[in-house]
């Protein structure tokens, strides 16, 4: 009976062993927290960096589109000009009673196309005037001015005073030694970009030619 009533008591745990166990649990908790926190910060940094790259790329793309739209896609009006002129024949009658002239002029014309596409223009006519009265004309054949280039061609013009009125004041100009003519014309055509986009464009010529009677040559040529 004494053996049955005997109780068994657990061995006491030393204070040092319990403290060490608590420290191990606390360290494990700290490590587990750090292990979960560090990857989260790195992930946020990577996401922010990726977002910055996406925004920078979008801004770059928008810039490229704007530059393309303002340069390549912007269609400008070509310029039509008299570039130079020489005379094959030069006959001038300076008598005060019936002053007149009869000239054959070889004029070089130019169509300056600053667009990034071809400019195709139709047939046209260039007219020459003396004080508002037509004294000559020439036919301009249809052609094409290449992208960002100047199409040059020549026309021969017969200039004569047949239609001039008697009070035109031609004698006064002869006395001054210079003769001033003006030229006018209009070209109608289309600018073609990348064989896809086509836009109608018309260009007008307005030039003033000052002829030296003594030199039988163009002294001044001004176009606008």
Tab-separated table of C-alpha atoms in Angstrom:
chain	number	residue	atom	x	y	z
A	1	UNK	CA	0.000	0.000	0.000
A	2	UNK	CA	2.850	2.338	0.687
A	3	UNK	CA	4.104	1.787	-2.891
A	4	UNK	CA	0.695	2.643	-4.399
A	5	UNK	CA	0.326	5.876	-2.456
A	6	UNK	CA	3.753	7.128	-3.431
A	7	UNK	CA	3.526	10.157	-5.838
A	8	UNK	CA	5.917	10.970	-8.708
A	9	UNK	CA	6.991	14.655	-9.047
A	10	UNK	CA	8.564	16.105	-12.294
A	11	UNK	CA	12.136	17.129	-12.120
A	12	UNK	CA	12.579	20.897	-11.730
A	13	UNK	CA	13.808	22.793	-14.775
A	14	UNK	CA	16.770	24.961	-14.107
A	15	UNK	CA	16.410	28.723	-14.463
A	16	UNK	CA	19.260	28.923	-17.014
A	17	UNK	CA	17.657	26.328	-19.295
A	18	UNK	CA	14.289	28.132	-19.300
A	19	UNK	CA	15.873	31.502	-20.070
A	20	UNK	CA	17.784	30.030	-22.955
A	21	UNK	CA	14.584	28.526	-24.351
A	22	UNK	CA	12.809	31.887	-24.148
A	23	UNK	CA	15.700	33.650	-25.907
A	24	UNK	CA	15.635	31.090	-28.721
A	25	UNK	CA	11.908	31.606	-29.234
A	26	UNK	CA	12.279	35.401	-29.253
A	27	UNK	CA	15.165	35.249	-31.740
A	28	UNK	CA	13.151	32.962	-33.987
A	29	UNK	CA	10.252	35.388	-33.921
A	30	UNK	CA	12.497	38.322	-34.853
A	31	UNK	CA	14.115	36.355	-37.696
A	32	UNK	CA	10.749	35.297	-39.030
A	33	UNK	CA	9.564	38.913	-39.032
A	34	UNK	CA	12.714	40.124	-40.788
A	35	UNK	CA	12.481	37.292	-43.270
A	36	UNK	CA	8.986	38.452	-44.193
A	37	UNK	CA	9.768	42.206	-44.264
A	38	UNK	CA	12.938	42.416	-46.402
A	39	UNK	CA	11.526	40.793	-49.555
A	40	UNK	CA	8.459	43.077	-49.319
A	41	UNK	CA	10.602	46.256	-49.462
A	42	UNK	CA	12.684	44.943	-52.342
A	43	UNK	CA	9.523	44.056	-54.242
A	44	UNK	CA	8.165	47.602	-53.811
A	45	UNK	CA	11.441	49.067	-55.053
A	46	UNK	CA	11.354	46.837	-58.124
A	47	UNK	CA	7.758	47.813	-58.844
A	48	UNK	CA	8.566	51.526	-58.533
A	49	UNK	CA	11.537	51.118	-60.848
A	50	UNK	CA	9.428	49.278	-63.431
A	51	UNK	CA	6.759	51.990	-63.207
A	52	UNK	CA	9.401	54.683	-63.762
A	53	UNK	CA	10.656	52.838	-66.854
A	54	UNK	CA	7.122	52.552	-68.232
A	55	UNK	CA	6.432	56.272	-67.689
A	56	UNK	CA	9.763	57.259	-69.267
A	57	UNK	CA	9.072	55.044	-72.285
A	58	UNK	CA	5.577	56.510	-72.675
A	59	UNK	CA	6.940	60.071	-72.553
A	60	UNK	CA	9.603	59.141	-75.107
A	61	UNK	CA	6.979	57.652	-77.428
A	62	UNK	CA	4.783	60.742	-77.132
A	63	UNK	CA	7.795	62.940	-77.948
A	64	UNK	CA	8.574	60.875	-81.040
A	65	UNK	CA	4.960	61.107	-82.202
A	66	UNK	CA	4.897	64.889	-81.695
A	67	UNK	CA	8.147	65.379	-83.598
A	68	UNK	CA	6.869	63.153	-86.397
A	69	UNK	CA	3.577	65.044	-86.570
A	70	UNK	CA	5.216	68.487	-86.534
A	71	UNK	CA	7.889	67.672	-89.127
A	72	UNK	CA	7.175	64.728	-91.377
A	73	UNK	CA	3.371	64.889	-91.369
A	74	UNK	CA	3.085	68.680	-91.570
A	75	UNK	CA	2.447	69.562	-95.218
A	76	UNK	CA	3.777	72.913	-96.412
A	77	UNK	CA	2.929	74.839	-99.558
A	78	UNK	CA	5.647	74.472	-102.236
A	79	UNK	CA	7.207	77.617	-103.681
A	80	UNK	CA	7.051	78.443	-107.409
A	81	UNK	CA	9.639	80.958	-108.602
A	82	UNK	CA	11.533	82.396	-111.572
A	83	UNK	CA	15.115	81.493	-110.726
A	84	UNK	CA	16.933	83.249	-113.571
A	85	UNK	CA	16.456	84.475	-117.119
A	86	UNK	CA	18.536	85.210	-120.213
A	87	UNK	CA	17.644	86.629	-123.620
A	88	UNK	CA	18.052	84.846	-126.931
A	89	UNK	CA	16.965	87.969	-128.843
A	90	UNK	CA	16.579	91.531	-127.612
A	91	UNK	CA	15.012	94.119	-129.929
A	92	UNK	CA	14.021	97.512	-128.527
A	93	UNK	CA	12.659	100.533	-130.420
A	94	UNK	CA	13.169	103.676	-128.375
A	95	UNK	CA	11.526	106.248	-130.692
A	96	UNK	CA	9.245	108.590	-128.784
A	97	UNK	CA	6.427	108.157	-131.259
A	98	UNK	CA	6.123	104.368	-131.042
A	99	UNK	CA	8.385	102.740	-128.462
A	100	UNK	CA	8.258	98.947	-128.443
A	101	UNK	CA	10.166	95.779	-127.626
A	102	UNK	CA	10.302	92.283	-129.008
A	103	UNK	CA	12.322	89.785	-126.981
A	104	UNK	CA	12.759	86.046	-126.657
A	105	UNK	CA	13.524	85.143	-123.085
A	106	UNK	CA	14.737	81.834	-121.702
A	107	UNK	CA	13.551	81.618	-118.104
A	108	UNK	CA	14.534	78.987	-115.558
A	109	UNK	CA	11.678	78.170	-113.209
A	110	UNK	CA	11.810	76.263	-109.964
A	111	UNK	CA	9.320	74.450	-107.740
A	112	UNK	CA	10.799	74.126	-104.259
A	113	UNK	CA	9.219	71.288	-102.263
A	114	UNK	CA	10.192	71.186	-98.573
A	115	UNK	CA	7.823	68.337	-97.724
A	116	UNK	CA	8.818	64.746	-96.967
A	117	UNK	CA	6.631	63.570	-99.847
A	118	UNK	CA	6.513	64.172	-103.618
A	119	UNK	CA	4.594	67.136	-105.047
A	120	UNK	CA	2.825	66.344	-108.303
A	121	UNK	CA	1.497	69.395	-110.138
A	122	UNK	CA	-0.708	69.735	-113.206
A	123	UNK	CA	-0.260	71.675	-116.443
A	124	UNK	CA	-0.271	75.427	-116.016
A	125	UNK	CA	0.667	78.709	-117.698
A	126	UNK	CA	3.000	81.472	-116.625
A	127	UNK	CA	2.079	85.027	-117.645
A	128	UNK	CA	4.303	88.090	-117.970
A	129	UNK	CA	2.952	91.622	-117.633
A	130	UNK	CA	4.082	95.163	-118.204
A	131	UNK	CA	2.147	97.545	-115.942
A	132	UNK	CA	-0.797	95.151	-115.820
A	133	UNK	CA	-0.917	94.378	-119.555
A	134	UNK	CA	0.053	90.890	-120.669
A	135	UNK	CA	3.139	90.891	-122.902
A	136	UNK	CA	3.938	87.171	-122.972
A	137	UNK	CA	3.121	83.698	-121.671
A	138	UNK	CA	4.568	80.190	-121.574
A	139	UNK	CA	3.185	76.711	-121.022
A	140	UNK	CA	4.235	74.774	-117.907
A	141	UNK	CA	4.021	70.986	-118.280
A	142	UNK	CA	2.890	68.786	-115.431
A	143	UNK	CA	5.727	67.202	-113.483
A	144	UNK	CA	6.813	66.046	-110.045
A	145	UNK	CA	9.022	67.752	-107.496
A	146	UNK	CA	10.691	65.112	-105.351
A	147	UNK	CA	10.622	65.208	-101.573
A	148	UNK	CA	12.762	67.980	-100.049
A	149	UNK	CA	14.158	69.090	-103.402
A	150	UNK	CA	13.677	71.725	-106.103
A	151	UNK	CA	12.322	70.830	-109.524
A	152	UNK	CA	14.038	73.036	-112.139
A	153	UNK	CA	12.913	73.478	-115.737
A	154	UNK	CA	13.122	76.045	-118.523
A	155	UNK	CA	10.493	77.835	-120.597
A	156	UNK	CA	10.906	80.094	-123.617
A	157	UNK	CA	8.797	83.242	-123.604
A	158	UNK	CA	8.138	85.672	-126.447
A	159	UNK	CA	7.760	89.149	-124.986
A	160	UNK	CA	6.145	91.741	-127.220
A	161	UNK	CA	4.328	95.073	-126.926
A	162	UNK	CA	1.578	94.196	-129.397
A	163	UNK	CA	-1.184	94.584	-126.808
A	164	UNK	CA	0.231	97.655	-125.067
A	165	UNK	CA	-1.847	100.866	-125.229
A	166	UNK	CA	-0.209	103.942	-126.675
A	167	UNK	CA	-0.206	105.708	-123.316
A	168	UNK	CA	1.553	102.882	-121.452
A	169	UNK	CA	4.520	105.077	-120.504
A	170	UNK	CA	6.998	102.674	-122.126
A	171	UNK	CA	9.017	105.575	-123.546
A	172	UNK	CA	9.670	106.934	-120.044
A	173	UNK	CA	11.010	103.548	-118.919
A	174	UNK	CA	13.259	103.389	-121.966
A	175	UNK	CA	14.650	106.799	-121.053
A	176	UNK	CA	15.410	105.534	-117.543
A	177	UNK	CA	17.343	102.604	-119.009
A	178	UNK	CA	15.327	99.880	-117.234
A	179	UNK	CA	12.242	97.872	-118.040
A	180	UNK	CA	10.226	96.217	-115.293
A	181	UNK	CA	8.079	93.163	-115.900
A	182	UNK	CA	6.067	90.974	-113.551
A	183	UNK	CA	5.239	87.278	-113.765
A	184	UNK	CA	2.276	85.430	-112.323
A	185	UNK	CA	1.221	81.811	-112.298
A	186	UNK	CA	-0.469	79.147	-110.206
A	187	UNK	CA	0.338	75.486	-109.844
A	188	UNK	CA	-2.265	73.028	-108.620
A	189	UNK	CA	-1.229	69.630	-107.373
A	190	UNK	CA	-0.992	67.129	-104.536
A	191	UNK	CA	1.594	66.300	-101.900
A	192	UNK	CA	1.894	62.544	-101.432
A	193	UNK	CA	3.319	61.142	-98.188
A	194	UNK	CA	4.477	57.513	-98.102
A	195	UNK	CA	2.058	56.674	-100.945
A	196	UNK	CA	-0.761	56.705	-98.414
A	197	UNK	CA	-1.600	60.286	-97.493
A	198	UNK	CA	-2.441	62.778	-100.249
A	199	UNK	CA	-3.303	66.431	-99.785
A	200	UNK	CA	-4.121	69.061	-102.400
A	201	UNK	CA	-1.789	72.050	-102.450
A	202	UNK	CA	-1.735	75.072	-104.757
A	203	UNK	CA	1.162	77.483	-105.025
A	204	UNK	CA	1.215	80.915	-106.634
A	205	UNK	CA	4.038	82.804	-108.298
A	206	UNK	CA	4.528	86.540	-108.054
A	207	UNK	CA	7.880	87.821	-109.341
A	208	UNK	CA	9.270	91.150	-110.502
A	209	UNK	CA	11.994	91.242	-113.176
A	210	UNK	CA	13.997	94.412	-113.714
A	211	UNK	CA	15.732	94.416	-117.115
A	212	UNK	CA	18.742	96.591	-117.913
A	213	UNK	CA	18.372	97.857	-121.469
A	214	UNK	CA	22.058	98.707	-121.776
A	215	UNK	CA	23.236	95.275	-120.596
A	216	UNK	CA	20.332	93.353	-122.173
A	217	UNK	CA	20.169	91.304	-118.987
A	218	UNK	CA	18.206	90.892	-115.793
A	219	UNK	CA	19.438	93.403	-113.241
A	220	UNK	CA	17.179	92.365	-110.372
A	221	UNK	CA	14.827	89.436	-109.766
A	222	UNK	CA	12.506	89.428	-106.765
A	223	UNK	CA	9.864	86.798	-105.953
A	224	UNK	CA	7.462	86.479	-103.047
